[in-house]
Amino acid sequence: MPSGQSRTLSDIVSVAKDKYEESVLKLIQPNRLPQHIAIIMDGNGRWALSRHMPRIFGHRAGMETVRRTLQAARDIGIEFVTLYAFSAENWSRPKPEISALMHLLQEYLRKEVDELDSSNVKLLTIGNISKLPSYAKRELDCAIERLSKNDGQKLVLALNYGSRDEIITVAKRIGTMVANGEIKPDRINFKTIEDNLYTKGIPDPDLLIRTSGELRISNFLLWQMAYTEFYITETLWPDFSRVEFFKAVLEYQKRDRRFGCVKASS
Ligand code: FPP
């Protein structure tokens, strides 16, 4: 096809896409947005292997999806986004893949920090980040410091994060407080736990998005997701689009959240 014609075709596709996105966006009710969206970004490896490429290629494509999804979340005013970027279990992957993931994290932060700053994003982490390789940790510390005064969207990166590890850490901290006489065991309550989680100060996720169709929670925010709504899609993370992100929010807005109660009228 001559280049003039193909440009015209891609222009038509692009206009149609924009119109579709606009029509989905119009359906979102701004007064019923999830305050916090957590995302399990799954399927990078399968996406790459289906293209006969190494898994790392999928993670690189996934980095672009991170950029696009955070932009979409900012566009509609989502206050907190938590990304499961590296789990405590991911250390058992092949060393070159771990190294590629850590270098991608470094590259992402280096490339995106200006844009995140101009968008007033604050960066937080959950997980034991002291175990990250020094180059990744340095970049992370720099980005956290650079964005520390921002008060717009909170981007929470779960790095070397495992929910069971987190709960063990909480148990140890509270055990120490009891041993030191700072709290009596029968005074331990909901707030004592919340105040000692990595997520202290972060509201529980309202919506979990998991790509690639797996029906698992994968040791992610087990305490915090007690009443979270799930949106599971077959789409692999590198293919996850802005429109699908908006559709996930729309789906959330259709849910009837009762938090274990019944409706007043029932
Ligand atoms: C799971 O897909 C994905 C990960 C373990 C890593 C996610 C990392 C990125 C999206 C890259 C960049 C992230 C940031 C925050 C800069 P998988 O490898 O388990 O896929 P598979 O199930 O198809 O094998």
PDB file of C-alpha atoms and ligand atoms in Angstrom:
ATOM      1  CA  MET A   1       0.000   0.000   0.000  1.00  0.00           C
ATOM      2  CA  PRO A   2       1.456   3.419  -0.926  1.00  0.00           C
ATOM      3  CA  SER A   3       2.619   5.368   2.112  1.00  0.00           C
ATOM      4  CA  GLY A   4       0.063   8.173   1.537  1.00  0.00           C
ATOM      5  CA  GLN A   5      -2.809   5.697   1.731  1.00  0.00           C
ATOM      6  CA  SER A   6      -1.477   3.880   4.800  1.00  0.00           C
ATOM      7  CA  ARG A   7      -1.099   7.176   6.658  1.00  0.00           C
ATOM      8  CA  THR A   8      -4.700   7.997   5.870  1.00  0.00           C
ATOM      9  CA  LEU A   9      -5.822   4.595   7.143  1.00  0.00           C
ATOM     10  CA  SER A  10      -3.859   4.965  10.388  1.00  0.00           C
ATOM     11  CA  ASP A  11      -5.302   8.484  10.782  1.00  0.00           C
ATOM     12  CA  ILE A  12      -8.817   7.058  10.463  1.00  0.00           C
ATOM     13  CA  VAL A  13      -8.062   4.322  12.998  1.00  0.00           C
ATOM     14  CA  SER A  14      -6.569   6.854  15.378  1.00  0.00           C
ATOM     15  CA  VAL A  15      -9.586   9.204  15.138  1.00  0.00           C
ATOM     16  CA  ALA A  16     -11.959   6.245  15.688  1.00  0.00           C
ATOM     17  CA  LYS A  17      -9.930   5.178  18.745  1.00  0.00           C
ATOM     18  CA  ASP A  18     -10.030   8.706  20.177  1.00  0.00           C
ATOM     19  CA  LYS A  19     -13.800   8.883  19.665  1.00  0.00           C
ATOM     20  CA  TYR A  20     -14.301   5.502  21.327  1.00  0.00           C
ATOM     21  CA  GLU A  21     -12.118   6.526  24.271  1.00  0.00           C
ATOM     22  CA  GLU A  22     -14.039   9.782  24.588  1.00  0.00           C
ATOM     23  CA  SER A  23     -17.353   7.888  24.630  1.00  0.00           C
ATOM     24  CA  VAL A  24     -16.106   5.517  27.373  1.00  0.00           C
ATOM     25  CA  LEU A  25     -14.682   8.443  29.364  1.00  0.00           C
ATOM     26  CA  LYS A  26     -18.036  10.226  29.239  1.00  0.00           C
ATOM     27  CA  LEU A  27     -19.660   7.292  31.062  1.00  0.00           C
ATOM     28  CA  ILE A  28     -17.341   7.557  34.074  1.00  0.00           C
ATOM     29  CA  GLN A  29     -19.002   9.263  37.033  1.00  0.00           C
ATOM     30  CA  PRO A  30     -16.429  11.672  38.504  1.00  0.00           C
ATOM     31  CA  ASN A  31     -18.075  11.566  41.936  1.00  0.00           C
ATOM     32  CA  ARG A  32     -17.738   7.769  42.256  1.00  0.00           C
ATOM     33  CA  LEU A  33     -14.112   7.204  41.382  1.00  0.00           C
ATOM     34  CA  PRO A  34     -12.054   4.599  43.206  1.00  0.00           C
ATOM     35  CA  GLN A  35      -9.645   6.484  45.443  1.00  0.00           C
ATOM     36  CA  HIS A  36      -7.027   3.738  45.199  1.00  0.00           C
ATOM     37  CA  ILE A  37      -6.379   1.313  42.338  1.00  0.00           C
ATOM     38  CA  ALA A  38      -3.899  -1.538  42.802  1.00  0.00           C
ATOM     39  CA  ILE A  39      -2.589  -3.390  39.764  1.00  0.00           C
ATOM     40  CA  ILE A  40      -1.032  -6.825  39.268  1.00  0.00           C
ATOM     41  CA  MET A  41       0.753  -6.315  35.951  1.00  0.00           C
ATOM     42  CA  ASP A  42       0.817  -9.886  34.671  1.00  0.00           C
ATOM     43  CA  GLY A  43       1.518 -11.457  31.295  1.00  0.00           C
ATOM     44  CA  ASN A  44       4.699  -9.731  30.115  1.00  0.00           C
ATOM     45  CA  GLY A  45       6.497 -13.062  29.641  1.00  0.00           C
ATOM     46  CA  ARG A  46       3.666 -14.664  27.641  1.00  0.00           C
ATOM     47  CA  TRP A  47       3.320 -11.536  25.519  1.00  0.00           C
ATOM     48  CA  ALA A  48       6.991 -11.729  24.567  1.00  0.00           C
ATOM     49  CA  LEU A  49       7.093 -15.506  24.062  1.00  0.00           C
ATOM     50  CA  SER A  50       4.064 -15.330  21.723  1.00  0.00           C
ATOM     51  CA  ARG A  51       6.212 -13.039  19.574  1.00  0.00           C
ATOM     52  CA  HIS A  52       9.194 -15.428  19.792  1.00  0.00           C
ATOM     53  CA  MET A  53      11.046 -12.831  21.810  1.00  0.00           C
ATOM     54  CA  PRO A  54      12.821 -13.128  25.181  1.00  0.00           C
ATOM     55  CA  ARG A  55      10.680 -12.450  28.274  1.00  0.00           C
ATOM     56  CA  ILE A  56      12.636  -9.265  28.960  1.00  0.00           C
ATOM     57  CA  PHE A  57      11.165  -7.797  25.768  1.00  0.00           C
ATOM     58  CA  GLY A  58       7.742  -8.178  27.385  1.00  0.00           C
ATOM     59  CA  HIS A  59       8.867  -6.393  30.541  1.00  0.00           C
ATOM     60  CA  ARG A  60      10.157  -3.500  28.421  1.00  0.00           C
ATOM     61  CA  ALA A  61       6.804  -3.271  26.631  1.00  0.00           C
ATOM     62  CA  GLY A  62       5.188  -3.454  30.087  1.00  0.00           C
ATOM     63  CA  MET A  63       7.132  -0.359  31.124  1.00  0.00           C
ATOM     64  CA  GLU A  64       5.377   1.609  28.378  1.00  0.00           C
ATOM     65  CA  THR A  65       2.034   0.325  29.697  1.00  0.00           C
ATOM     66  CA  VAL A  66       3.014   1.615  33.145  1.00  0.00           C
ATOM     67  CA  ARG A  67       3.553   5.093  31.665  1.00  0.00           C
ATOM     68  CA  ARG A  68       0.285   5.017  29.718  1.00  0.00           C
ATOM     69  CA  THR A  69      -1.780   3.651  32.633  1.00  0.00           C
ATOM     70  CA  LEU A  70      -0.477   6.187  35.143  1.00  0.00           C
ATOM     71  CA  GLN A  71      -1.258   8.964  32.679  1.00  0.00           C
ATOM     72  CA  ALA A  72      -4.798   7.600  32.255  1.00  0.00           C
ATOM     73  CA  ALA A  73      -5.207   7.389  36.044  1.00  0.00           C
ATOM     74  CA  ARG A  74      -4.064  11.008  36.410  1.00  0.00           C
ATOM     75  CA  ASP A  75      -6.378  12.112  33.608  1.00  0.00           C
ATOM     76  CA  ILE A  76      -9.435  11.000  35.565  1.00  0.00           C
ATOM     77  CA  GLY A  77      -8.087  11.953  39.015  1.00  0.00           C
ATOM     78  CA  ILE A  78      -7.243   8.641  40.715  1.00  0.00           C
ATOM     79  CA  GLU A  79      -5.480   9.584  43.940  1.00  0.00           C
ATOM     80  CA  PHE A  80      -3.507   6.393  44.670  1.00  0.00           C
ATOM     81  CA  VAL A  81      -2.120   3.816  42.231  1.00  0.00           C
ATOM     82  CA  THR A  82      -0.161   0.840  43.554  1.00  0.00           C
ATOM     83  CA  LEU A  83       1.827  -1.274  41.091  1.00  0.00           C
ATOM     84  CA  TYR A  84       3.064  -4.772  41.950  1.00  0.00           C
ATOM     85  CA  ALA A  85       6.426  -4.231  40.272  1.00  0.00           C
ATOM     86  CA  PHE A  86       8.566  -6.896  41.955  1.00  0.00           C
ATOM     87  CA  SER A  87       7.334  -9.481  44.446  1.00  0.00           C
ATOM     88  CA  ALA A  88       9.378 -11.101  47.206  1.00  0.00           C
ATOM     89  CA  GLU A  89       8.943 -14.351  45.234  1.00  0.00           C
ATOM     90  CA  ASN A  90      10.325 -12.819  42.018  1.00  0.00           C
ATOM     91  CA  TRP A  91      13.902 -13.308  43.349  1.00  0.00           C
ATOM     92  CA  SER A  92      13.559 -16.954  42.320  1.00  0.00           C
ATOM     93  CA  ARG A  93      13.425 -15.980  38.612  1.00  0.00           C
ATOM     94  CA  PRO A  94      16.541 -16.445  36.431  1.00  0.00           C
ATOM     95  CA  LYS A  95      19.282 -13.947  37.386  1.00  0.00           C
ATOM     96  CA  PRO A  96      19.325 -12.185  33.969  1.00  0.00           C
ATOM     97  CA  GLU A  97      15.562 -11.553  34.232  1.00  0.00           C
ATOM     98  CA  ILE A  98      15.915 -10.135  37.761  1.00  0.00           C
ATOM     99  CA  SER A  99      18.725  -7.909  36.585  1.00  0.00           C
ATOM    100  CA  ALA A 100      16.683  -6.746  33.567  1.00  0.00           C
ATOM    101  CA  LEU A 101      13.736  -5.892  35.822  1.00  0.00           C
ATOM    102  CA  MET A 102      15.948  -3.892  38.187  1.00  0.00           C
ATOM    103  CA  HIS A 103      17.553  -2.030  35.276  1.00  0.00           C
ATOM    104  CA  LEU A 104      14.109  -1.300  33.828  1.00  0.00           C
ATOM    105  CA  LEU A 105      13.059   0.165  37.169  1.00  0.00           C
ATOM    106  CA  GLN A 106      16.154   2.366  37.137  1.00  0.00           C
ATOM    107  CA  GLU A 107      15.527   3.389  33.507  1.00  0.00           C
ATOM    108  CA  TYR A 108      11.844   4.110  34.164  1.00  0.00           C
ATOM    109  CA  LEU A 109      12.613   6.358  37.132  1.00  0.00           C
ATOM    110  CA  ARG A 110      15.390   8.166  35.278  1.00  0.00           C
ATOM    111  CA  LYS A 111      13.245   8.793  32.202  1.00  0.00           C
ATOM    112  CA  GLU A 112       9.963   9.591  33.929  1.00  0.00           C
ATOM    113  CA  VAL A 113      10.941  11.577  37.008  1.00  0.00           C
ATOM    114  CA  ASP A 114      10.628  14.974  35.239  1.00  0.00           C
ATOM    115  CA  GLU A 115       7.186  14.127  33.903  1.00  0.00           C
ATOM    116  CA  LEU A 116       6.087  12.723  37.280  1.00  0.00           C
ATOM    117  CA  ASP A 117       7.335  15.874  38.970  1.00  0.00           C
ATOM    118  CA  SER A 118       5.577  18.226  36.570  1.00  0.00           C
ATOM    119  CA  SER A 119       2.396  16.182  37.125  1.00  0.00           C
ATOM    120  CA  ASN A 120       2.768  16.680  40.907  1.00  0.00           C
ATOM    121  CA  VAL A 121       3.117  12.921  41.574  1.00  0.00           C
ATOM    122  CA  LYS A 122       4.516  11.718  44.895  1.00  0.00           C
ATOM    123  CA  LEU A 123       6.387   8.400  44.933  1.00  0.00           C
ATOM    124  CA  LEU A 124       5.998   5.882  47.766  1.00  0.00           C
ATOM    125  CA  THR A 125       7.150   2.292  48.124  1.00  0.00           C
ATOM    126  CA  ILE A 126       5.972  -0.780  49.988  1.00  0.00           C
ATOM    127  CA  GLY A 127       8.203  -3.804  50.534  1.00  0.00           C
ATOM    128  CA  ASN A 128      11.719  -4.341  51.770  1.00  0.00           C
ATOM    129  CA  ILE A 129      13.571  -2.024  49.394  1.00  0.00           C
ATOM    130  CA  SER A 130      16.863  -2.301  51.308  1.00  0.00           C
ATOM    131  CA  LYS A 131      17.435  -5.603  49.457  1.00  0.00           C
ATOM    132  CA  LEU A 132      17.316  -4.029  45.973  1.00  0.00           C
ATOM    133  CA  PRO A 133      20.601  -3.741  44.048  1.00  0.00           C
ATOM    134  CA  SER A 134      22.406  -0.510  44.955  1.00  0.00           C
ATOM    135  CA  TYR A 135      21.980   1.147  41.507  1.00  0.00           C
ATOM    136  CA  ALA A 136      18.195   0.610  41.621  1.00  0.00           C
ATOM    137  CA  LYS A 137      17.954   1.666  45.265  1.00  0.00           C
ATOM    138  CA  ARG A 138      19.952   4.856  44.541  1.00  0.00           C
ATOM    139  CA  GLU A 139      17.667   5.811  41.648  1.00  0.00           C
ATOM    140  CA  LEU A 140      14.621   5.079  43.782  1.00  0.00           C
ATOM    141  CA  ASP A 141      15.908   7.180  46.708  1.00  0.00           C
ATOM    142  CA  CYS A 142      16.654  10.068  44.306  1.00  0.00           C
ATOM    143  CA  ALA A 143      13.177   9.900  42.760  1.00  0.00           C
ATOM    144  CA  ILE A 144      11.450   9.645  46.165  1.00  0.00           C
ATOM    145  CA  GLU A 145      13.397  12.691  47.379  1.00  0.00           C
ATOM    146  CA  ARG A 146      12.784  14.669  44.185  1.00  0.00           C
ATOM    147  CA  LEU A 147       9.011  14.016  44.324  1.00  0.00           C
ATOM    148  CA  SER A 148       8.676  14.247  48.098  1.00  0.00           C
ATOM    149  CA  LYS A 149       7.073  17.707  48.184  1.00  0.00           C
ATOM    150  CA  ASN A 150       4.408  16.835  45.624  1.00  0.00           C
ATOM    151  CA  ASP A 151       0.861  16.431  46.829  1.00  0.00           C
ATOM    152  CA  GLY A 152      -0.956  15.152  43.753  1.00  0.00           C
ATOM    153  CA  GLN A 153      -1.357  11.511  42.777  1.00  0.00           C
ATOM    154  CA  LYS A 154       0.445   8.980  44.972  1.00  0.00           C
ATOM    155  CA  LEU A 155       2.306   6.337  42.967  1.00  0.00           C
ATOM    156  CA  VAL A 156       3.066   3.386  45.231  1.00  0.00           C
ATOM    157  CA  LEU A 157       5.618   0.883  43.907  1.00  0.00           C
ATOM    158  CA  ALA A 158       5.499  -2.546  45.543  1.00  0.00           C
ATOM    159  CA  LEU A 159       9.116  -3.698  45.391  1.00  0.00           C
ATOM    160  CA  ASN A 160      10.420  -6.850  47.022  1.00  0.00           C
ATOM    161  CA  TYR A 161       6.917  -6.932  48.443  1.00  0.00           C
ATOM    162  CA  GLY A 162       5.147  -9.966  49.879  1.00  0.00           C
ATOM    163  CA  SER A 163       2.049  -9.691  51.995  1.00  0.00           C
ATOM    164  CA  ARG A 164       2.975 -12.585  54.280  1.00  0.00           C
ATOM    165  CA  ASP A 165       6.401 -10.992  54.910  1.00  0.00           C
ATOM    166  CA  GLU A 166       4.584  -7.751  55.700  1.00  0.00           C
ATOM    167  CA  ILE A 167       2.301  -9.501  58.204  1.00  0.00           C
ATOM    168  CA  ILE A 168       5.311 -11.190  59.881  1.00  0.00           C
ATOM    169  CA  THR A 169       6.978  -7.747  60.160  1.00  0.00           C
ATOM    170  CA  VAL A 170       3.809  -6.379  61.790  1.00  0.00           C
ATOM    171  CA  ALA A 171       3.673  -9.324  64.239  1.00  0.00           C
ATOM    172  CA  LYS A 172       7.329  -8.775  65.202  1.00  0.00           C
ATOM    173  CA  ARG A 173       6.829  -5.033  65.743  1.00  0.00           C
ATOM    174  CA  ILE A 174       3.734  -5.508  67.866  1.00  0.00           C
ATOM    175  CA  GLY A 175       5.436  -8.367  69.766  1.00  0.00           C
ATOM    176  CA  THR A 176       8.291  -5.993  70.593  1.00  0.00           C
ATOM    177  CA  MET A 177       5.829  -3.307  71.746  1.00  0.00           C
ATOM    178  CA  VAL A 178       4.127  -5.859  74.021  1.00  0.00           C
ATOM    179  CA  ALA A 179       7.508  -7.067  75.384  1.00  0.00           C
ATOM    180  CA  ASN A 180       8.493  -3.438  76.115  1.00  0.00           C
ATOM    181  CA  GLY A 181       5.221  -2.833  77.924  1.00  0.00           C
ATOM    182  CA  GLU A 182       4.115  -0.203  75.358  1.00  0.00           C
ATOM    183  CA  ILE A 183       0.827  -1.985  74.687  1.00  0.00           C
ATOM    184  CA  LYS A 184      -1.220  -4.679  76.428  1.00  0.00           C
ATOM    185  CA  PRO A 185      -2.166  -7.678  74.215  1.00  0.00           C
ATOM    186  CA  ASP A 186      -5.880  -7.092  74.734  1.00  0.00           C
ATOM    187  CA  ARG A 187      -5.484  -3.492  73.462  1.00  0.00           C
ATOM    188  CA  ILE A 188      -4.241  -4.692  70.055  1.00  0.00           C
ATOM    189  CA  ASN A 189      -6.873  -3.696  67.538  1.00  0.00           C
ATOM    190  CA  PHE A 190      -7.449  -2.944  63.887  1.00  0.00           C
ATOM    191  CA  LYS A 191      -5.531   0.338  64.106  1.00  0.00           C
ATOM    192  CA  THR A 192      -2.502  -1.275  65.782  1.00  0.00           C
ATOM    193  CA  ILE A 193      -2.182  -3.553  62.757  1.00  0.00           C
ATOM    194  CA  GLU A 194      -2.820  -0.775  60.202  1.00  0.00           C
ATOM    195  CA  ASP A 195      -0.240   1.500  61.833  1.00  0.00           C
ATOM    196  CA  ASN A 196       2.448  -1.131  61.446  1.00  0.00           C
ATOM    197  CA  LEU A 197       1.788  -2.207  57.860  1.00  0.00           C
ATOM    198  CA  TYR A 198       3.991  -0.914  55.017  1.00  0.00           C
ATOM    199  CA  THR A 199       0.820   0.807  53.807  1.00  0.00           C
ATOM    200  CA  LYS A 200       0.367   2.986  56.886  1.00  0.00           C
ATOM    201  CA  GLY A 201      -1.400   6.173  55.751  1.00  0.00           C
ATOM    202  CA  ILE A 202      -2.458   4.667  52.420  1.00  0.00           C
ATOM    203  CA  PRO A 203      -6.175   3.860  52.061  1.00  0.00           C
ATOM    204  CA  ASP A 204      -7.126   0.271  51.197  1.00  0.00           C
ATOM    205  CA  PRO A 205      -7.438  -0.353  47.451  1.00  0.00           C
ATOM    206  CA  ASP A 206     -10.979   0.084  46.158  1.00  0.00           C
ATOM    207  CA  LEU A 207     -10.201  -1.698  42.921  1.00  0.00           C
ATOM    208  CA  LEU A 208      -7.682  -4.378  41.967  1.00  0.00           C
ATOM    209  CA  ILE A 209      -6.876  -4.807  38.284  1.00  0.00           C
ATOM    210  CA  ARG A 210      -5.124  -8.026  37.313  1.00  0.00           C
ATOM    211  CA  THR A 211      -4.133  -8.661  33.718  1.00  0.00           C
ATOM    212  CA  SER A 212      -3.571 -11.978  31.898  1.00  0.00           C
ATOM    213  CA  GLY A 213      -6.614 -13.749  33.301  1.00  0.00           C
ATOM    214  CA  GLU A 214      -5.063 -15.384  36.367  1.00  0.00           C
ATOM    215  CA  LEU A 215      -7.554 -15.730  39.217  1.00  0.00           C
ATOM    216  CA  ARG A 216      -5.075 -15.307  42.049  1.00  0.00           C
ATOM    217  CA  ILE A 217      -4.131 -12.647  44.565  1.00  0.00           C
ATOM    218  CA  SER A 218      -0.433 -13.715  44.569  1.00  0.00           C
ATOM    219  CA  ASN A 219       0.537 -12.581  48.076  1.00  0.00           C
ATOM    220  CA  PHE A 220      -0.439  -8.975  47.301  1.00  0.00           C
ATOM    221  CA  LEU A 221      -1.998  -6.716  49.967  1.00  0.00           C
ATOM    222  CA  LEU A 222      -3.828  -9.587  51.698  1.00  0.00           C
ATOM    223  CA  TRP A 223      -4.937  -7.508  54.688  1.00  0.00           C
ATOM    224  CA  GLN A 224      -5.631  -4.380  52.678  1.00  0.00           C
ATOM    225  CA  MET A 225      -7.796  -6.072  50.021  1.00  0.00           C
ATOM    226  CA  ALA A 226     -10.432  -7.465  52.404  1.00  0.00           C
ATOM    227  CA  TYR A 227     -13.165  -5.486  50.599  1.00  0.00           C
ATOM    228  CA  THR A 228     -11.482  -4.595  47.313  1.00  0.00           C
ATOM    229  CA  GLU A 229     -13.407  -5.062  44.051  1.00  0.00           C
ATOM    230  CA  PHE A 230     -11.590  -7.167  41.438  1.00  0.00           C
ATOM    231  CA  TYR A 231     -11.355  -6.524  37.704  1.00  0.00           C
ATOM    232  CA  ILE A 232      -9.658  -9.441  35.983  1.00  0.00           C
ATOM    233  CA  THR A 233      -8.946  -9.262  32.282  1.00  0.00           C
ATOM    234  CA  GLU A 234      -7.476 -11.755  29.793  1.00  0.00           C
ATOM    235  CA  THR A 235      -5.480  -8.896  28.259  1.00  0.00           C
ATOM    236  CA  LEU A 236      -1.728  -9.284  28.773  1.00  0.00           C
ATOM    237  CA  TRP A 237      -0.143  -6.321  30.549  1.00  0.00           C
ATOM    238  CA  PRO A 238       1.754  -4.909  27.520  1.00  0.00           C
ATOM    239  CA  ASP A 239      -1.566  -4.778  25.604  1.00  0.00           C
ATOM    240  CA  PHE A 240      -3.522  -3.134  28.432  1.00  0.00           C
ATOM    241  CA  SER A 241      -4.830   0.121  26.960  1.00  0.00           C
ATOM    242  CA  ARG A 242      -6.108   3.442  28.295  1.00  0.00           C
ATOM    243  CA  VAL A 243      -9.595   2.473  27.198  1.00  0.00           C
ATOM    244  CA  GLU A 244      -9.460  -0.802  29.099  1.00  0.00           C
ATOM    245  CA  PHE A 245      -8.289   1.080  32.176  1.00  0.00           C
ATOM    246  CA  PHE A 246     -11.332   3.353  31.861  1.00  0.00           C
ATOM    247  CA  LYS A 247     -13.549   0.286  31.343  1.00  0.00           C
ATOM    248  CA  ALA A 248     -12.203  -1.212  34.578  1.00  0.00           C
ATOM    249  CA  VAL A 249     -13.212   1.977  36.397  1.00  0.00           C
ATOM    250  CA  LEU A 250     -16.652   1.827  34.765  1.00  0.00           C
ATOM    251  CA  GLU A 251     -17.027  -1.790  35.842  1.00  0.00           C
ATOM    252  CA  TYR A 252     -16.082  -0.744  39.395  1.00  0.00           C
ATOM    253  CA  GLN A 253     -18.776   1.930  39.318  1.00  0.00           C
ATOM    254  CA  LYS A 254     -21.395  -0.740  38.583  1.00  0.00           C
ATOM    255  CA  ARG A 255     -20.489  -2.727  41.706  1.00  0.00           C
ATOM    256  CA  ASP A 256     -22.612  -2.572  44.816  1.00  0.00           C
ATOM    257  CA  ARG A 257     -20.092  -2.261  47.669  1.00  0.00           C
ATOM    258  CA  ARG A 258     -21.632  -3.392  50.938  1.00  0.00           C
ATOM    259  CA  PHE A 259     -18.577  -4.140  53.083  1.00  0.00           C
ATOM    260  CA  GLY A 260     -20.371  -7.093  54.654  1.00  0.00           C
ATOM    261  CA  CYS A 261     -23.538  -5.109  55.458  1.00  0.00           C
ATOM    262  CA  VAL A 262     -26.957  -5.177  53.806  1.00  0.00           C
ATOM    263  CA  LYS A 263     -28.596  -2.227  52.098  1.00  0.00           C
ATOM    264  CA  ALA A 264     -30.812  -0.074  54.346  1.00  0.00           C
ATOM    265  CA  SER A 265     -33.846  -0.919  52.157  1.00  0.00           C
ATOM    266  CA  SER A 266     -33.352  -4.751  52.305  1.00  0.00           C
TER     267      SER A 266
HETATM  268  C1  FPP B   1       4.635 -10.198  35.635  1.00  0.00           C
HETATM  269  O1  FPP B   1       4.645 -10.721  34.330  1.00  0.00           O
HETATM  270  C2  FPP B   1       5.362  -8.928  35.693  1.00  0.00           C
HETATM  271  C3  FPP B   1       6.406  -8.679  36.504  1.00  0.00           C
HETATM  272  C4  FPP B   1       6.938  -9.672  37.452  1.00  0.00           C
HETATM  273  C5  FPP B   1       7.127  -7.408  36.480  1.00  0.00           C
HETATM  274  C6  FPP B   1       6.386  -6.179  36.110  1.00  0.00           C
HETATM  275  C7  FPP B   1       7.353  -5.225  35.577  1.00  0.00           C
HETATM  276  C8  FPP B   1       7.117  -4.293  34.625  1.00  0.00           C
HETATM  277  C9  FPP B   1       5.779  -4.036  34.053  1.00  0.00           C
HETATM  278  C10 FPP B   1       8.255  -3.506  34.107  1.00  0.00           C
HETATM  279  C11 FPP B   1       8.467  -2.144  34.575  1.00  0.00           C
HETATM  280  C12 FPP B   1       7.848  -1.721  35.840  1.00  0.00           C
HETATM  281  C13 FPP B   1       8.083  -0.510  36.387  1.00  0.00           C
HETATM  282  C14 FPP B   1       7.357  -0.091  37.596  1.00  0.00           C
HETATM  283  C15 FPP B   1       9.039   0.416  35.839  1.00  0.00           C
HETATM  284  P1  FPP B   1       5.252 -12.162  34.113  1.00  0.00           P
HETATM  285  O2  FPP B   1       6.683 -12.030  33.788  1.00  0.00           O
HETATM  286  O3  FPP B   1       4.981 -13.033  35.301  1.00  0.00           O
HETATM  287  O4  FPP B   1       4.449 -12.689  32.872  1.00  0.00           O
HETATM  288  P2  FPP B   1       4.041 -14.195  32.559  1.00  0.00           P
HETATM  289  O5  FPP B   1       3.074 -14.606  33.647  1.00  0.00           O
HETATM  290  O6  FPP B   1       3.416 -14.109  31.216  1.00  0.00           O
HETATM  291  O7  FPP B   1       5.288 -15.015  32.577  1.00  0.00           O
END
